[in-house]
């Protein structure tokens, strides 16, 4: 079993999750920052999902708001990264995974290959699954959104010119596909020339250009 491991809290978060797990009668092995991707057998994935749903409902009903002891000073939605309602599913899944695998779970079950950060400078072949995170790094969700919104402000002819002149980004995708074919056909060793950040950026802009080209923005 392997789980994505990306920080989405701090010491306050970790301590509070352990206390809530204990309050609800669940075991917690102090393995924190388990992320969205679970590489487990299908039977276990159903167990994790069901327990995550049960715990998540408790969180949404009882663990946020000014009346909750310990977080009286926080807004109802919480405060990132201290205690944040929008990642309830991650909090609930952490408790569920720690409980279900309480006798075997360890840090060795957290993998950097899963939920690999989209702004990573590592080789794309080190990432089994890429997670576009919320932060100020490039490539991250809001950074790309802001850049895309700025692009849409340009005159139509400038947008078209930039969409046509996308050869450098297309070459990134071509290199990845070419290397993939070599790996599949010839059992070649990846050389890792393309990094995750450049691959995700090229892919996102290619998708954006396709979407923009399919509609009449004027």
Tab-separated table of C-alpha atoms in Angstrom:
chain	number	residue	atom	x	y	z
A	1	UNK	CA	0.000	0.000	0.000
A	2	UNK	CA	1.134	3.515	-0.787
A	3	UNK	CA	-0.405	6.914	-0.136
A	4	UNK	CA	0.401	10.348	-1.459
A	5	UNK	CA	2.211	12.476	1.090
A	6	UNK	CA	1.850	16.249	0.703
A	7	UNK	CA	1.871	18.739	3.588
A	8	UNK	CA	-1.553	20.226	4.230
A	9	UNK	CA	-1.328	21.285	7.846
A	10	UNK	CA	0.968	22.135	10.741
A	11	UNK	CA	1.611	20.924	14.294
A	12	UNK	CA	-1.758	22.290	15.426
A	13	UNK	CA	-3.496	20.297	12.680
A	14	UNK	CA	-1.687	17.073	13.514
A	15	UNK	CA	-2.354	17.365	17.234
A	16	UNK	CA	-6.023	18.157	16.692
A	17	UNK	CA	-6.510	15.216	14.322
A	18	UNK	CA	-4.998	12.803	16.844
A	19	UNK	CA	-7.277	14.162	19.579
A	20	UNK	CA	-10.379	13.899	17.398
A	21	UNK	CA	-9.468	10.340	16.421
A	22	UNK	CA	-9.157	9.416	20.092
A	23	UNK	CA	-12.433	11.161	20.916
A	24	UNK	CA	-14.226	9.171	18.215
A	25	UNK	CA	-12.656	5.883	19.280
A	26	UNK	CA	-10.282	5.445	16.336
A	27	UNK	CA	-6.628	4.457	16.429
A	28	UNK	CA	-4.087	6.940	15.094
A	29	UNK	CA	-0.481	5.943	14.361
A	30	UNK	CA	0.735	9.570	14.029
A	31	UNK	CA	1.191	9.267	10.270
A	32	UNK	CA	0.104	12.667	8.986
A	33	UNK	CA	-0.249	14.531	5.682
A	34	UNK	CA	-1.689	11.575	3.806
A	35	UNK	CA	-3.028	12.998	0.583
A	36	UNK	CA	-5.752	12.189	-1.950
A	37	UNK	CA	-4.232	9.212	-3.760
A	38	UNK	CA	-4.474	5.720	-2.269
A	39	UNK	CA	-2.672	2.828	-3.937
A	40	UNK	CA	-4.353	-0.075	-2.149
A	41	UNK	CA	-6.353	-3.146	-3.068
A	42	UNK	CA	-9.976	-2.506	-4.115
A	43	UNK	CA	-11.454	-4.015	-0.954
A	44	UNK	CA	-9.408	-1.684	1.232
A	45	UNK	CA	-10.241	1.336	-0.914
A	46	UNK	CA	-13.949	0.764	-0.265
A	47	UNK	CA	-13.311	0.430	3.478
A	48	UNK	CA	-11.276	3.647	3.519
A	49	UNK	CA	-13.883	5.524	1.473
A	50	UNK	CA	-16.766	4.404	3.680
A	51	UNK	CA	-15.000	5.274	6.916
A	52	UNK	CA	-13.761	8.570	5.458
A	53	UNK	CA	-17.357	9.468	4.614
A	54	UNK	CA	-18.539	8.674	8.131
A	55	UNK	CA	-15.749	10.658	9.775
A	56	UNK	CA	-16.103	13.494	7.265
A	57	UNK	CA	-19.767	13.952	8.148
A	58	UNK	CA	-18.766	14.289	11.791
A	59	UNK	CA	-16.148	16.905	10.907
A	60	UNK	CA	-18.563	19.008	8.880
A	61	UNK	CA	-21.165	18.922	11.636
A	62	UNK	CA	-19.046	19.255	14.766
A	63	UNK	CA	-15.445	20.320	14.087
A	64	UNK	CA	-15.761	23.786	12.528
A	65	UNK	CA	-17.214	27.041	13.844
A	66	UNK	CA	-16.783	29.597	16.624
A	67	UNK	CA	-18.508	27.357	19.150
A	68	UNK	CA	-15.966	24.531	18.824
A	69	UNK	CA	-13.441	24.448	21.694
A	70	UNK	CA	-9.902	25.181	20.569
A	71	UNK	CA	-10.797	27.049	17.384
A	72	UNK	CA	-13.015	29.823	18.747
A	73	UNK	CA	-10.788	32.452	17.138
A	74	UNK	CA	-11.037	30.984	13.624
A	75	UNK	CA	-13.627	31.806	10.935
A	76	UNK	CA	-16.334	29.203	10.325
A	77	UNK	CA	-14.422	27.879	7.323
A	78	UNK	CA	-11.227	27.764	9.362
A	79	UNK	CA	-7.807	29.100	8.464
A	80	UNK	CA	-5.307	27.604	6.033
A	81	UNK	CA	-3.174	25.671	6.794
A	82	UNK	CA	-4.065	25.509	10.486
A	83	UNK	CA	-7.600	24.130	10.259
A	84	UNK	CA	-9.451	24.368	6.949
A	85	UNK	CA	-12.943	23.096	6.174
A	86	UNK	CA	-12.249	22.644	2.454
A	87	UNK	CA	-9.820	19.789	3.139
A	88	UNK	CA	-12.212	17.885	5.384
A	89	UNK	CA	-11.870	14.837	3.143
A	90	UNK	CA	-8.104	14.777	3.781
A	91	UNK	CA	-8.557	15.087	7.547
A	92	UNK	CA	-11.173	12.343	7.589
A	93	UNK	CA	-9.161	10.053	5.319
A	94	UNK	CA	-6.070	10.463	7.494
A	95	UNK	CA	-7.966	9.194	10.521
A	96	UNK	CA	-9.578	6.395	8.499
A	97	UNK	CA	-6.264	5.194	7.046
A	98	UNK	CA	-4.482	5.382	10.394
A	99	UNK	CA	-7.280	3.378	11.999
A	100	UNK	CA	-7.648	0.705	9.316
A	101	UNK	CA	-3.893	0.124	9.065
A	102	UNK	CA	-3.075	0.912	12.692
A	103	UNK	CA	-0.865	-2.160	13.151
A	104	UNK	CA	1.181	-1.751	9.958
A	105	UNK	CA	1.104	1.877	8.791
A	106	UNK	CA	4.426	3.711	8.715
A	107	UNK	CA	6.189	6.561	6.963
A	108	UNK	CA	7.409	4.083	4.350
A	109	UNK	CA	3.839	3.991	3.052
A	110	UNK	CA	3.958	7.669	2.063
A	111	UNK	CA	5.183	8.061	-1.501
A	112	UNK	CA	6.484	11.171	-3.230
A	113	UNK	CA	5.536	9.555	-6.533
A	114	UNK	CA	1.850	9.924	-5.636
A	115	UNK	CA	0.326	13.397	-5.435
A	116	UNK	CA	3.638	14.649	-6.790
A	117	UNK	CA	3.657	18.456	-6.764
A	118	UNK	CA	2.928	20.016	-10.150
A	119	UNK	CA	5.669	22.628	-9.623
A	120	UNK	CA	8.324	19.971	-9.001
A	121	UNK	CA	11.715	20.333	-10.737
A	122	UNK	CA	12.139	16.545	-10.696
A	123	UNK	CA	11.911	14.294	-13.729
A	124	UNK	CA	8.387	13.600	-14.916
A	125	UNK	CA	9.230	9.891	-14.674
A	126	UNK	CA	9.472	10.205	-10.888
A	127	UNK	CA	5.785	11.122	-10.739
A	128	UNK	CA	3.190	8.374	-10.963
A	129	UNK	CA	0.424	10.878	-10.273
A	130	UNK	CA	0.645	14.685	-10.326
A	131	UNK	CA	-1.270	16.933	-7.927
A	132	UNK	CA	-1.838	20.589	-8.814
A	133	UNK	CA	-1.615	22.310	-5.434
A	134	UNK	CA	-2.904	25.581	-3.980
A	135	UNK	CA	0.085	27.875	-3.469
A	136	UNK	CA	2.105	30.616	-5.118
A	137	UNK	CA	4.494	28.291	-6.947
A	138	UNK	CA	4.456	27.855	-10.691
A	139	UNK	CA	2.888	25.571	-11.782
A	140	UNK	CA	0.056	25.705	-9.219
A	141	UNK	CA	-3.703	26.128	-9.603
A	142	UNK	CA	-4.129	29.810	-8.899
A	143	UNK	CA	-0.928	30.877	-10.647
A	144	UNK	CA	-2.066	29.262	-13.890
A	145	UNK	CA	-5.577	30.650	-13.481
A	146	UNK	CA	-4.221	34.181	-13.106
A	147	UNK	CA	-1.940	33.788	-16.112
A	148	UNK	CA	-4.798	32.395	-18.191
A	149	UNK	CA	-7.095	35.271	-17.223
A	150	UNK	CA	-4.384	37.723	-18.253
A	151	UNK	CA	-4.013	35.925	-21.587
A	152	UNK	CA	-7.749	36.282	-22.254
A	153	UNK	CA	-7.457	40.070	-21.932
A	154	UNK	CA	-5.210	40.242	-24.992
A	155	UNK	CA	-6.669	41.193	-28.393
A	156	UNK	CA	-7.938	38.245	-30.392
A	157	UNK	CA	-5.170	38.468	-32.995
A	158	UNK	CA	-2.509	38.369	-30.277
A	159	UNK	CA	-4.110	35.330	-28.694
A	160	UNK	CA	-4.233	33.530	-32.023
A	161	UNK	CA	-0.592	34.362	-32.737
A	162	UNK	CA	0.500	33.019	-29.372
A	163	UNK	CA	-1.590	29.881	-29.810
A	164	UNK	CA	0.008	29.205	-33.192
A	165	UNK	CA	3.505	29.910	-31.905
A	166	UNK	CA	3.433	27.206	-29.233
A	167	UNK	CA	6.180	25.045	-30.674
A	168	UNK	CA	8.390	25.128	-27.569
A	169	UNK	CA	5.582	23.859	-25.356
A	170	UNK	CA	4.583	21.243	-27.892
A	171	UNK	CA	8.183	20.034	-27.997
A	172	UNK	CA	8.001	19.302	-24.273
A	173	UNK	CA	5.006	17.036	-24.837
A	174	UNK	CA	6.657	15.469	-27.879
A	175	UNK	CA	9.785	14.670	-25.866
A	176	UNK	CA	7.745	12.972	-23.140
A	177	UNK	CA	5.777	10.891	-25.651
A	178	UNK	CA	8.934	9.995	-27.542
A	179	UNK	CA	10.671	8.848	-24.388
A	180	UNK	CA	7.600	6.894	-23.307
A	181	UNK	CA	7.653	4.988	-26.595
A	182	UNK	CA	11.327	4.159	-26.095
A	183	UNK	CA	10.593	2.868	-22.604
A	184	UNK	CA	7.660	0.757	-23.789
A	185	UNK	CA	9.155	-0.568	-27.019
A	186	UNK	CA	12.829	-0.922	-26.131
A	187	UNK	CA	12.772	-1.142	-22.345
A	188	UNK	CA	14.943	1.972	-22.305
A	189	UNK	CA	15.907	3.790	-19.123
A	190	UNK	CA	14.251	7.227	-18.767
A	191	UNK	CA	16.770	10.047	-19.094
A	192	UNK	CA	14.585	12.492	-17.167
A	193	UNK	CA	15.169	15.495	-19.425
A	194	UNK	CA	11.654	16.864	-18.931
A	195	UNK	CA	10.708	17.971	-15.421
A	196	UNK	CA	7.223	17.818	-13.935
A	197	UNK	CA	6.744	21.596	-13.846
A	198	UNK	CA	7.496	22.023	-17.567
A	199	UNK	CA	5.389	19.019	-18.556
A	200	UNK	CA	2.336	20.192	-16.604
A	201	UNK	CA	2.681	23.742	-17.891
A	202	UNK	CA	2.920	22.582	-21.504
A	203	UNK	CA	-0.033	20.237	-21.093
A	204	UNK	CA	-2.201	22.848	-19.369
A	205	UNK	CA	-1.537	25.498	-22.000
A	206	UNK	CA	-2.156	23.052	-24.834
A	207	UNK	CA	-5.534	22.227	-23.263
A	208	UNK	CA	-6.256	25.919	-22.716
A	209	UNK	CA	-5.404	26.811	-26.308
A	210	UNK	CA	-7.655	24.007	-27.558
A	211	UNK	CA	-10.555	25.221	-25.428
A	212	UNK	CA	-10.076	28.851	-26.440
A	213	UNK	CA	-9.847	27.909	-30.103
A	214	UNK	CA	-13.142	26.028	-29.882
A	215	UNK	CA	-15.210	29.054	-28.873
A	216	UNK	CA	-15.777	32.536	-30.237
A	217	UNK	CA	-14.504	34.857	-27.525
A	218	UNK	CA	-15.489	37.966	-29.449
